[in-house]
mmCIF file of C-alpha atoms in Angstrom:
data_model
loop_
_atom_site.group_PDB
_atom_site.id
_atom_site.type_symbol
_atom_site.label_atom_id
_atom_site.label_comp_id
_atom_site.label_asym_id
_atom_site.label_seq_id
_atom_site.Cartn_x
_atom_site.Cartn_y
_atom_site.Cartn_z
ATOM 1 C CA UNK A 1 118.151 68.311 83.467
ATOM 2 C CA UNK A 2 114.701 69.001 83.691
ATOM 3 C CA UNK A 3 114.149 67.688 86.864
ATOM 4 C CA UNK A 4 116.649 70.610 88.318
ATOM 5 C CA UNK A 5 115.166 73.627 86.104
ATOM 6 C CA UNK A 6 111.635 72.255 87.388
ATOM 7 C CA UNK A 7 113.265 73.110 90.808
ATOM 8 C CA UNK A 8 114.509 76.321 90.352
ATOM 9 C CA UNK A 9 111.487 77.695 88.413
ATOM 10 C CA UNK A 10 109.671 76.420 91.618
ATOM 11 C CA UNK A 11 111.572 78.035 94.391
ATOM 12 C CA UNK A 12 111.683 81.322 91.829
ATOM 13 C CA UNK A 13 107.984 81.359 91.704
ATOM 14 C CA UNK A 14 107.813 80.813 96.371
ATOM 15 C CA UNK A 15 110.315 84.086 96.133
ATOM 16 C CA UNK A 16 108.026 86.119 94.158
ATOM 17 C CA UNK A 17 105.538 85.047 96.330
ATOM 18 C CA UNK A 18 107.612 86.082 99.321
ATOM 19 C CA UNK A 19 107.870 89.451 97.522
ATOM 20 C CA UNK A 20 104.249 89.747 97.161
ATOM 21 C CA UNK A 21 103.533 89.255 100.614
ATOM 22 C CA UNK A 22 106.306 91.674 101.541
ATOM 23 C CA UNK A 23 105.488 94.153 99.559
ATOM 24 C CA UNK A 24 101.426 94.346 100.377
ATOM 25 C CA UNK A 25 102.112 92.861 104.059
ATOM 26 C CA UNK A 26 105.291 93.326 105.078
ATOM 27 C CA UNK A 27 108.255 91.674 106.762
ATOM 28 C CA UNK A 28 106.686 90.545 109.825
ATOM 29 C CA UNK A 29 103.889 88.758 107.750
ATOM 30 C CA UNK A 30 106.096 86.697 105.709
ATOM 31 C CA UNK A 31 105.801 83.598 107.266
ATOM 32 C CA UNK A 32 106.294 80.334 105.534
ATOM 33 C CA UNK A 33 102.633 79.932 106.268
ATOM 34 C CA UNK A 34 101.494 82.833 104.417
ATOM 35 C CA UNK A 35 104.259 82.579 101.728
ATOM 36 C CA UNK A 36 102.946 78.948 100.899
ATOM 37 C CA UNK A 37 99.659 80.804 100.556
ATOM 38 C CA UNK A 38 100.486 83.342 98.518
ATOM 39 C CA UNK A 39 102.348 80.995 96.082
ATOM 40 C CA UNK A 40 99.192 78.623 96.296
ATOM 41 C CA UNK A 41 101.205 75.242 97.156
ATOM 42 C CA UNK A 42 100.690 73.388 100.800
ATOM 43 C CA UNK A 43 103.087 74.739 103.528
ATOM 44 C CA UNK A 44 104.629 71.188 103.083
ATOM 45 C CA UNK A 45 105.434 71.675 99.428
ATOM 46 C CA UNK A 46 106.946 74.846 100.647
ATOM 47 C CA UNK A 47 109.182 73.189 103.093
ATOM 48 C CA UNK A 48 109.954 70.694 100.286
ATOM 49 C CA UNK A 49 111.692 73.458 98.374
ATOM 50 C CA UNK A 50 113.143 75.690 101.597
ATOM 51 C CA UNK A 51 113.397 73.852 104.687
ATOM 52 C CA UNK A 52 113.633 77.298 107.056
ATOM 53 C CA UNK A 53 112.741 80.758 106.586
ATOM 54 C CA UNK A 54 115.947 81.954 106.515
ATOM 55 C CA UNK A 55 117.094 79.645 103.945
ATOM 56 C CA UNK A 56 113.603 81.034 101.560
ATOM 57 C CA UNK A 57 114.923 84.713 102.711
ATOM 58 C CA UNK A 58 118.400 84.247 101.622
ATOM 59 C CA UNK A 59 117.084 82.663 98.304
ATOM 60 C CA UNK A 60 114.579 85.521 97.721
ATOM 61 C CA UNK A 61 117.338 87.824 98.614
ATOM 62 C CA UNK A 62 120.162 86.432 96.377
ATOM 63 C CA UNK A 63 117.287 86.383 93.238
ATOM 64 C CA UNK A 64 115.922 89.843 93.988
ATOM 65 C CA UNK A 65 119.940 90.913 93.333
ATOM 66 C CA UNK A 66 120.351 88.551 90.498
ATOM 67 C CA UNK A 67 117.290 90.566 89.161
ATOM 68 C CA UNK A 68 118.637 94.211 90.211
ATOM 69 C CA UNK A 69 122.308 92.986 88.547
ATOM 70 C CA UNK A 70 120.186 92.303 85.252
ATOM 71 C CA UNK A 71 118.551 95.326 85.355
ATOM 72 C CA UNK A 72 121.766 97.232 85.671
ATOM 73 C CA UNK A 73 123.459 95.218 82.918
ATOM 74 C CA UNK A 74 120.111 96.286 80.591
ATOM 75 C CA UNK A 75 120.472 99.562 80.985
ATOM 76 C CA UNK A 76 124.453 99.718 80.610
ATOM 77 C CA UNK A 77 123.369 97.647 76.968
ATOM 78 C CA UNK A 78 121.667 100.879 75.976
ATOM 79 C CA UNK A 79 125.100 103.271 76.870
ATOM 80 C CA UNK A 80 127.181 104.102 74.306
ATOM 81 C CA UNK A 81 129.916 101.513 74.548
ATOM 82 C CA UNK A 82 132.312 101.403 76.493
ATOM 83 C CA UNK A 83 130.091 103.305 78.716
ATOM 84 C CA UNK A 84 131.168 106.650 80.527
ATOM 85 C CA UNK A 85 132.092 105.678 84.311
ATOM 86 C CA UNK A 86 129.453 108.715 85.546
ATOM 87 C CA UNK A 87 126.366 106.631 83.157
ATOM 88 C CA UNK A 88 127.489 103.688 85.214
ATOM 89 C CA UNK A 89 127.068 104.663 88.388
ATOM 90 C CA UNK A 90 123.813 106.670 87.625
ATOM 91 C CA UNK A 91 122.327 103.316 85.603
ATOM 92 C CA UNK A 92 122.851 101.047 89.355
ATOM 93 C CA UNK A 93 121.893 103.990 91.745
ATOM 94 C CA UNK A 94 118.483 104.057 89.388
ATOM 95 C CA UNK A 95 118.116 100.787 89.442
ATOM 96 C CA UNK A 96 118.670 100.381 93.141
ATOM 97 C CA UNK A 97 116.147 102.820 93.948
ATOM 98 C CA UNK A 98 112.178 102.431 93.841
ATOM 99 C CA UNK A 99 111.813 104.328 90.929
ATOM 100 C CA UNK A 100 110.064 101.878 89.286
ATOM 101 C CA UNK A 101 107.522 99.125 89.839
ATOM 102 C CA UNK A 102 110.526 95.953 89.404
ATOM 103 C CA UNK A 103 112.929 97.965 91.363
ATOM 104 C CA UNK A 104 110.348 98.443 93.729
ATOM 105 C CA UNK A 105 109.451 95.073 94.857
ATOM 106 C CA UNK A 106 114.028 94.369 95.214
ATOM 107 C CA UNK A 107 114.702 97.153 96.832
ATOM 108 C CA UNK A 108 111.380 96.860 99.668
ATOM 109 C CA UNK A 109 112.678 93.636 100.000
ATOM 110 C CA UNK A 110 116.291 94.701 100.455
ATOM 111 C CA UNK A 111 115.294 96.906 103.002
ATOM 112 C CA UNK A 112 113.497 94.034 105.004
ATOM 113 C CA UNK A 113 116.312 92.265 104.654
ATOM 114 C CA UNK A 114 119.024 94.722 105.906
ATOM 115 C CA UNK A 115 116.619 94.855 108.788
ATOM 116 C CA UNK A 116 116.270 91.380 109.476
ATOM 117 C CA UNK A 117 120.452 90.968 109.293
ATOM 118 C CA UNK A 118 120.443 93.410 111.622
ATOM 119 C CA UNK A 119 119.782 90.409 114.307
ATOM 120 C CA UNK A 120 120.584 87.445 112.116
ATOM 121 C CA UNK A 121 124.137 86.609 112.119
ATOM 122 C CA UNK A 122 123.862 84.323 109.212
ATOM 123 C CA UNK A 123 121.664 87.138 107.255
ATOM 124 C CA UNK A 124 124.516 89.607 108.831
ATOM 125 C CA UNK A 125 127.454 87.647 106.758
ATOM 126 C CA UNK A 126 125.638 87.432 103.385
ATOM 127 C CA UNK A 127 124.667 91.038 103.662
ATOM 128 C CA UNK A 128 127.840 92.331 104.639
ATOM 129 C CA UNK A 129 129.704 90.318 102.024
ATOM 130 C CA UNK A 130 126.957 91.756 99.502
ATOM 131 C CA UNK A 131 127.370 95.074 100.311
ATOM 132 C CA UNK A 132 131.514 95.323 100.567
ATOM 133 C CA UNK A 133 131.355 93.568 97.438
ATOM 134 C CA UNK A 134 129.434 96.365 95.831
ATOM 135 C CA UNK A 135 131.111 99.094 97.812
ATOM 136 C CA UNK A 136 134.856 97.458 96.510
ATOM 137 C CA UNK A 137 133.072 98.177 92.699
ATOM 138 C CA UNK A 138 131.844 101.432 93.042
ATOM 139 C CA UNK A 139 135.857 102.350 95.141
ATOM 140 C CA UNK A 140 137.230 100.480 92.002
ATOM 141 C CA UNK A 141 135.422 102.352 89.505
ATOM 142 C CA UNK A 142 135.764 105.911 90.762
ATOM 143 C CA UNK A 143 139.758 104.827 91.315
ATOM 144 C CA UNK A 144 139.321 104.277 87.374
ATOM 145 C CA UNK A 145 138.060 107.631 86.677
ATOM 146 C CA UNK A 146 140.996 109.365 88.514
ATOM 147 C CA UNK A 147 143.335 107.952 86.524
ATOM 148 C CA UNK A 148 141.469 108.544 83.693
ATOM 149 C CA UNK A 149 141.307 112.211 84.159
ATOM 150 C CA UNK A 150 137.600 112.160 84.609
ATOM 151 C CA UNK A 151 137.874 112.866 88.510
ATOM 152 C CA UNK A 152 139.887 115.248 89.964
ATOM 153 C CA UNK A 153 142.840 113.892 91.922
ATOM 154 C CA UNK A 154 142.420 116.133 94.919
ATOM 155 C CA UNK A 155 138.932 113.374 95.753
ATOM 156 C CA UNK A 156 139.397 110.872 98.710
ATOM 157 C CA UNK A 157 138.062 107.538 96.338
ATOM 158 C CA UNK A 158 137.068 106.201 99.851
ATOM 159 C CA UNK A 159 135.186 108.996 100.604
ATOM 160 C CA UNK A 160 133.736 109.730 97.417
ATOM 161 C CA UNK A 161 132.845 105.874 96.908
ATOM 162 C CA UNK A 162 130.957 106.244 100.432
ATOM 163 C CA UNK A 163 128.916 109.819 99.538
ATOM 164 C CA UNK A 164 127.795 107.695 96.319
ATOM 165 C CA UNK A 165 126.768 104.740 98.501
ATOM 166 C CA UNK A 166 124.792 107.449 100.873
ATOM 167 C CA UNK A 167 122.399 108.332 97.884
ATOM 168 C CA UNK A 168 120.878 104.731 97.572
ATOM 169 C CA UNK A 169 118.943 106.676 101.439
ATOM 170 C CA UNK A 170 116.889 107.652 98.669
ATOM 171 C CA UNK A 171 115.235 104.771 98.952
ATOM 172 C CA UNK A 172 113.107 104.913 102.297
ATOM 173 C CA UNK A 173 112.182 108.414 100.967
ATOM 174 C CA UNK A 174 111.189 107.609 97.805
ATOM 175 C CA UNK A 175 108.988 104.467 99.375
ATOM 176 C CA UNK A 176 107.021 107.137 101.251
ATOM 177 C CA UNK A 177 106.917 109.957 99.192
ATOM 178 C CA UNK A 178 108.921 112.412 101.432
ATOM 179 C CA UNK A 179 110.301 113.196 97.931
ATOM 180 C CA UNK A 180 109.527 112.402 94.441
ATOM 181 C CA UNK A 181 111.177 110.313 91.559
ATOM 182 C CA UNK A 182 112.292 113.679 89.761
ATOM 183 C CA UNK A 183 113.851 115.265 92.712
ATOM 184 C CA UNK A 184 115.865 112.508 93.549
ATOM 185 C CA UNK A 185 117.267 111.733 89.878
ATOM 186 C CA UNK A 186 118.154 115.856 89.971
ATOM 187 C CA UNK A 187 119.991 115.394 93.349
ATOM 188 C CA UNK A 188 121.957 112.068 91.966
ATOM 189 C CA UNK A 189 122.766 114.210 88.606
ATOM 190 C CA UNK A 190 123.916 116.878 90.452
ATOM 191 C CA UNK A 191 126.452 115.197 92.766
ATOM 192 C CA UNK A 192 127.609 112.802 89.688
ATOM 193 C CA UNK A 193 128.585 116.176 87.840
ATOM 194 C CA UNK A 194 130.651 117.474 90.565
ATOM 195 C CA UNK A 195 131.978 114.346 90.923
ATOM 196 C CA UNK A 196 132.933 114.112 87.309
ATOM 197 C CA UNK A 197 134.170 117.592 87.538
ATOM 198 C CA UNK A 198 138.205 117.306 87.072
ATOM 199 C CA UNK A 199 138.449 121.291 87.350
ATOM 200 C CA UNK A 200 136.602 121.393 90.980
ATOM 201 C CA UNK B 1 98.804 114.890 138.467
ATOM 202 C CA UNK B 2 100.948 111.684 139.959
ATOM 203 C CA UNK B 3 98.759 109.475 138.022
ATOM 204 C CA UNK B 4 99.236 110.927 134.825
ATOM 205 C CA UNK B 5 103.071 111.093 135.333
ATOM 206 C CA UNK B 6 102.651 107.423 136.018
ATOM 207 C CA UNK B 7 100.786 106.128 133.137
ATOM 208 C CA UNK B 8 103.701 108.138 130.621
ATOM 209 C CA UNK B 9 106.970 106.815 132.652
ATOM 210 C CA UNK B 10 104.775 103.361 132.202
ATOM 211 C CA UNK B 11 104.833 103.899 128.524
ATOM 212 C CA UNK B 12 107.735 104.776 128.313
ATOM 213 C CA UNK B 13 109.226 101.748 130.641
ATOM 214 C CA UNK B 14 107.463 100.001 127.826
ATOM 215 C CA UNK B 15 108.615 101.891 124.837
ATOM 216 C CA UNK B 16 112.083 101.009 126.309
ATOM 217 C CA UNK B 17 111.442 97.195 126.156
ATOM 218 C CA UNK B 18 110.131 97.519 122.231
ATOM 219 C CA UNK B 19 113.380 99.267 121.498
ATOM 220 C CA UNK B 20 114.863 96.269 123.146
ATOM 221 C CA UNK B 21 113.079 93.807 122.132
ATOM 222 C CA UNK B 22 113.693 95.431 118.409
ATOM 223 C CA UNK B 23 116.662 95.949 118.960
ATOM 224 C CA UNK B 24 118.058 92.464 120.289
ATOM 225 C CA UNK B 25 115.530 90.366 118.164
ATOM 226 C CA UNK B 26 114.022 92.384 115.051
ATOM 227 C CA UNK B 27 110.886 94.057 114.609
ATOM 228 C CA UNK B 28 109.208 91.018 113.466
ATOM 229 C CA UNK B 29 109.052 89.392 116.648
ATOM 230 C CA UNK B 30 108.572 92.760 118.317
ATOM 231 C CA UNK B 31 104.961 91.653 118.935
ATOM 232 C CA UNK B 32 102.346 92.474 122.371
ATOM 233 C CA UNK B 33 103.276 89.428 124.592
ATOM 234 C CA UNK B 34 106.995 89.481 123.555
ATOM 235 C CA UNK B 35 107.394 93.627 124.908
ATOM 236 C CA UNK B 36 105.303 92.334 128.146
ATOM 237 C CA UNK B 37 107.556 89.729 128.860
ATOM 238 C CA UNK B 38 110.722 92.233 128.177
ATOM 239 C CA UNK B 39 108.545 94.674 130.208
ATOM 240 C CA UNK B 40 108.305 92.713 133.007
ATOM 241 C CA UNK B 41 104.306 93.253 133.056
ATOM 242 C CA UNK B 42 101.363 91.219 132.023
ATOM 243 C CA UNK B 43 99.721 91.264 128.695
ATOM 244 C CA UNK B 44 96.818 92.267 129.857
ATOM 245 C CA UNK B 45 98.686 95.076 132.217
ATOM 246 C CA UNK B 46 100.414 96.440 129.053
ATOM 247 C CA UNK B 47 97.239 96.399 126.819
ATOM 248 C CA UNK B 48 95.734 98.772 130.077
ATOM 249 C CA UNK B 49 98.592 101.442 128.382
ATOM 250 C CA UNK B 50 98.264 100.600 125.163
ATOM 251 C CA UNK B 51 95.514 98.918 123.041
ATOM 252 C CA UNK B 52 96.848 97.589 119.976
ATOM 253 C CA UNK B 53 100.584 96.706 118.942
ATOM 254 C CA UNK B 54 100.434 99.960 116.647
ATOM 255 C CA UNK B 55 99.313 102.200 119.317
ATOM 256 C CA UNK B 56 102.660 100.482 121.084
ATOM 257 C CA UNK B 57 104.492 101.459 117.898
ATOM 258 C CA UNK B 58 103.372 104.750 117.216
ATOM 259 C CA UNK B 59 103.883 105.539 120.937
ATOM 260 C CA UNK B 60 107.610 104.246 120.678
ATOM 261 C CA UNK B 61 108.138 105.763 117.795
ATOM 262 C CA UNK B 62 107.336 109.437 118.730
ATOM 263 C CA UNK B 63 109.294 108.876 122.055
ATOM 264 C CA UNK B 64 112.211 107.780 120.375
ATOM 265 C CA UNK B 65 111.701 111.043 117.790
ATOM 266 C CA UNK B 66 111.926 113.141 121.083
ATOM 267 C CA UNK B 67 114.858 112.020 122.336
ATOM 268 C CA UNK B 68 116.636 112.012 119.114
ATOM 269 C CA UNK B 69 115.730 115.416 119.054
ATOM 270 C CA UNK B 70 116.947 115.698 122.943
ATOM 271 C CA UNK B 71 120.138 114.467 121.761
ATOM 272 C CA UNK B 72 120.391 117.077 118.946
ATOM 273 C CA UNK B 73 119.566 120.055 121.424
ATOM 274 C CA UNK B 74 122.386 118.642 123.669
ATOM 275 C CA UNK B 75 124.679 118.435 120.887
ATOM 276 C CA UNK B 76 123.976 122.381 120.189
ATOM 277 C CA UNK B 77 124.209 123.500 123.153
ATOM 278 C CA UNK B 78 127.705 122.493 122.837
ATOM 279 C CA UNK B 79 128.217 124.813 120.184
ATOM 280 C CA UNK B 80 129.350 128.267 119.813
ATOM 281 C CA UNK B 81 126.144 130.723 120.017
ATOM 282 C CA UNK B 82 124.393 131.125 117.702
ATOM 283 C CA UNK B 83 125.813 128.273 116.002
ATOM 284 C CA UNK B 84 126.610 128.169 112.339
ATOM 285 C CA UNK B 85 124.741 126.527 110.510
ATOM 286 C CA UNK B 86 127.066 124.062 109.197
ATOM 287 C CA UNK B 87 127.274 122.661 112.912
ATOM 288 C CA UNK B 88 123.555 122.461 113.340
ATOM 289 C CA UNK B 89 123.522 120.034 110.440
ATOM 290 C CA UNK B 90 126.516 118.181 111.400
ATOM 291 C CA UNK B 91 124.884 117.576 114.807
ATOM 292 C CA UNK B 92 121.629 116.912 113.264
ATOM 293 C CA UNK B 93 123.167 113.743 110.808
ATOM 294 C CA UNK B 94 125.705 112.768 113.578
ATOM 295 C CA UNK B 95 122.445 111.980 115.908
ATOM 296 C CA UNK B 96 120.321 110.464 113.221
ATOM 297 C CA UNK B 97 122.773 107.776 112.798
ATOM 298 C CA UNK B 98 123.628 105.086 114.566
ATOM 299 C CA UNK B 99 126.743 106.166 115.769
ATOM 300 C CA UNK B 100 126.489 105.598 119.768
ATOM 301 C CA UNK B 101 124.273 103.458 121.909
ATOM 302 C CA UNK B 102 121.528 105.421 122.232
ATOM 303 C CA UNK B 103 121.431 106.731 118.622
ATOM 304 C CA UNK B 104 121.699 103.169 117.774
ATOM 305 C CA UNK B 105 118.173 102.300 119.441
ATOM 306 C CA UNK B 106 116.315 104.947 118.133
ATOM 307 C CA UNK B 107 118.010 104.804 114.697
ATOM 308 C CA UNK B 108 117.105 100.946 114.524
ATOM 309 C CA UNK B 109 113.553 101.645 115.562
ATOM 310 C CA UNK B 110 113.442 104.091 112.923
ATOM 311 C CA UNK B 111 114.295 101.497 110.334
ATOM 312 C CA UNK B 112 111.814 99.286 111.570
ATOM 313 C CA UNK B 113 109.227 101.809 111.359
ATOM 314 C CA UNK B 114 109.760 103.297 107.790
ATOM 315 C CA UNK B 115 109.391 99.943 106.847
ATOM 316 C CA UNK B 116 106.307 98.962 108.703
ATOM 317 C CA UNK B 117 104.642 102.740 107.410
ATOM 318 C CA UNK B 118 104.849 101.252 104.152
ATOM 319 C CA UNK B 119 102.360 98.692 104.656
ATOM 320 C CA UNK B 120 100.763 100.625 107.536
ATOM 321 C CA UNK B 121 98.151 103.441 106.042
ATOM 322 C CA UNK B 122 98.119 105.241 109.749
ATOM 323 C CA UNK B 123 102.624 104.986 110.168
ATOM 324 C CA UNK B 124 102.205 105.907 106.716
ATOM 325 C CA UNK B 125 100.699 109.356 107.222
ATOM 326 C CA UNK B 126 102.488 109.610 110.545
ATOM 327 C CA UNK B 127 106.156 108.988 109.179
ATOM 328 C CA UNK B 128 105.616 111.183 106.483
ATOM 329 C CA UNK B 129 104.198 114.231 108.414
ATOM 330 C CA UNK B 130 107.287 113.807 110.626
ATOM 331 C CA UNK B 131 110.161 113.186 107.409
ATOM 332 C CA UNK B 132 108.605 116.339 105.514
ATOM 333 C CA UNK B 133 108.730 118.278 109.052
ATOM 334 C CA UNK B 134 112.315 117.118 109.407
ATOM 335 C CA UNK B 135 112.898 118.101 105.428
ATOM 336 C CA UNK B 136 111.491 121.512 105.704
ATOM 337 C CA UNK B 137 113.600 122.435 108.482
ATOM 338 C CA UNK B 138 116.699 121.193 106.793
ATOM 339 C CA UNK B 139 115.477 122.999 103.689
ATOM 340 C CA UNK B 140 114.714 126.594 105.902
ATOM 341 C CA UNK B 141 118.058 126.038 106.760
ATOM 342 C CA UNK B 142 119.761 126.150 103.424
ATOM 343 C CA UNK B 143 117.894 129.073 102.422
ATOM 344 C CA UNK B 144 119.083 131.030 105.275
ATOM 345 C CA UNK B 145 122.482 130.606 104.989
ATOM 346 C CA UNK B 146 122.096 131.327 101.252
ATOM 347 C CA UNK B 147 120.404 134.443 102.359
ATOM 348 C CA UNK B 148 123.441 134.699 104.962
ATOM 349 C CA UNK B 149 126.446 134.090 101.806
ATOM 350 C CA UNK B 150 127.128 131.005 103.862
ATOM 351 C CA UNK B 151 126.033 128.928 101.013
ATOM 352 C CA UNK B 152 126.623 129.730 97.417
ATOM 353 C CA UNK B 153 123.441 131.428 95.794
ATOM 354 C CA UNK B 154 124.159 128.862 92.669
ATOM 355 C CA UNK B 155 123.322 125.695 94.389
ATOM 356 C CA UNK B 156 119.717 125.059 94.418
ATOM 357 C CA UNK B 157 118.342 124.838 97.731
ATOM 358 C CA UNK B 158 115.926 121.852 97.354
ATOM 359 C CA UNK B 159 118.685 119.826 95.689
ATOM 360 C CA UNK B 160 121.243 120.544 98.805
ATOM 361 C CA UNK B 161 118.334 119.930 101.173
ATOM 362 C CA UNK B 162 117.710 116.099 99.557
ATOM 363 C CA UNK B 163 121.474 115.549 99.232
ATOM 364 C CA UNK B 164 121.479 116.328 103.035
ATOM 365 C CA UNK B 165 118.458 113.818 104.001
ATOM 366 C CA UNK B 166 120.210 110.959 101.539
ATOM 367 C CA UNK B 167 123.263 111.198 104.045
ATOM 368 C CA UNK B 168 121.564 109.368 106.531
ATOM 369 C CA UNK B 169 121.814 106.496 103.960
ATOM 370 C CA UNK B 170 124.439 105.391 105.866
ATOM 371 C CA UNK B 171 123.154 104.272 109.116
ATOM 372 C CA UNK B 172 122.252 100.881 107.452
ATOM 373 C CA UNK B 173 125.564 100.373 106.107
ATOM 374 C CA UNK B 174 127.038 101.547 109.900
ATOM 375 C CA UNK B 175 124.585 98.801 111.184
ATOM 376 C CA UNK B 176 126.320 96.080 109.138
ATOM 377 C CA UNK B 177 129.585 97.001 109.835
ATOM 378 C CA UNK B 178 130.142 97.821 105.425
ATOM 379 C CA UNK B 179 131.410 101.386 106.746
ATOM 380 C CA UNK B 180 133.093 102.444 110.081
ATOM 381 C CA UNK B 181 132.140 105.331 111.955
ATOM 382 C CA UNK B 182 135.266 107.168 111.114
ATOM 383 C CA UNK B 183 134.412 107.058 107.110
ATOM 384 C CA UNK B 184 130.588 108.081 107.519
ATOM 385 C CA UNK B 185 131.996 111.092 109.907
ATOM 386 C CA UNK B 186 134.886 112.103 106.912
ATOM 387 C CA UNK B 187 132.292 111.719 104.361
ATOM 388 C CA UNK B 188 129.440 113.961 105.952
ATOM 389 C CA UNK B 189 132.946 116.947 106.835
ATOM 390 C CA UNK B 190 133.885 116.539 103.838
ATOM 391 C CA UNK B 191 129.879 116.660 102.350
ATOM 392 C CA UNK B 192 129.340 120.007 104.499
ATOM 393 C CA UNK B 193 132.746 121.539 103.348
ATOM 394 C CA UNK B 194 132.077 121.362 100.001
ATOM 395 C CA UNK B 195 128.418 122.829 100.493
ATOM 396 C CA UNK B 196 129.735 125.828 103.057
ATOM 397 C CA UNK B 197 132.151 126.927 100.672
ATOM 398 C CA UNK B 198 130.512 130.390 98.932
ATOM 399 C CA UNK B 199 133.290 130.270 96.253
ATOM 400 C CA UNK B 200 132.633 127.046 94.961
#
């Protein structure tokens, strides 16, 4: 089916556009005007592909986490297998952070978009689906651990699954270098081995 | 000076209908004519108190900093004297976030802003003077009640002061409803416990 991977390359190539122009202009700027621009196709191509803004968000959204899950499942490749729950969650709060340039360009444009659901209710329900999804993994996987023995069984999972969520505020810091790459990996190491501490 | 107490409640009449406008809309449509209109003043009235949509934000932005910090001199006033400093932090995170109303506004418009500074070179130096402030105080802090044996002298101070700043990761996942006020409030006790606690 060419015809439909022709498609899909397309509207990939209008998101990274939409990245681009988020990244170097920011949210407000990224108009389906400027987009269109950016991409170098007619604003009526554009609309061709994405007939609203919020549909091209919600696109460049849903392929900026398709990228981030990739990412994550790269770097759990390179764990010894089957991977130690603590590698886990460091390898998707790295890669969830701006720590480098790819992870960058998602997570700017995750932050827009948290923003922008903010007063969007159909933004609002994808995000919040999104983000309970990911918060029911990260509860799942320390729940895991417990009853592996490599958590203590005094730990709240709720509450511990929430302080891990808290460290991807990293991320606004990181963006404007209120603190650097190193200091946040050393904070993220240092609550994953109390965390992973079964004699605390 | 009448006139000059004038022209600031103006500006801040005006800062008030950004937050609104923000708040109720998004930043991206947070624009000059749109805060007028919310304003209930003329565009070229509100360009008389401020002359570009940055000076609007920068101004909004500061004003919202002081009465977050308002807020957090209420909130320790409240406390036992002098208070420990456990409380000051709690009280600190628990008016960062956007927990009530009027936290909510400010917190929101903080958002907005971080993101904007990273595309802005002038909110750029601005929010980063202000988040290093912010850091540094947190960090004095630490150190004290290290000094004090509040704290125990094997943490690292600038570790503890970064996992302290990444709490207020969760005011975007209060915002879309992933985590309820209760379990960002249990998380940030239980956060502090675990960090007051010389014998751990």
């Amino acid at each position: 089916m060419p015809r439909q991977v022709d498609h899909r390359e397309r509207r990939e190539t209008i998101a990274h556009a939409l990245w681009a122009v988020v990244d170097q202009q920011g949210w407000a700027r990224a108009t389906m005007r400027e987009v269109a621009r950016e991409a170098g196709v007619s604003l009526g191509q554009l609309q061709h592909y994405f007939s609203s803004r919020g549909e091209m968000l919600t696109f460049a959204m849903e392929f900026a986490a398709d990228q981030t899950s990739q990412r994550v499942t790269q770097g759990m490749d390179s764990l010894d297998q089957p991977p130690h729950p603590r590698d886990v969650l460091r390898v998707t709060l790295v890669e969830l952070l701006p720590l480098r340039p790819d992870a960058r360009a998602t997570s700017r444009m995750n932050a827009a978009y948290v923003l922008e659901a903010m007063h969007d209710p159909v933004l609002h329900e994808q995000a919040v689906v999104g983000l309970r999804g990911g918060r029911a993994r990260v509860e799942r996987l320390i729940r895991q651990a417990m009853d592996d023995g490599q958590i203590a069984l005094d730990r709240d999972p709720a509450i511990e699954t929430d302080l891990i969520l808290a460290l991807t505020g990293f991320a606004p810091l990181l963006e404007l270098n209120v603190i650097e790459p190193q200091a946040a990996l050393a904070a993220i190491d240092q609550h994953l081995d109390r965390l992973f501490c079964p004699a605390s």
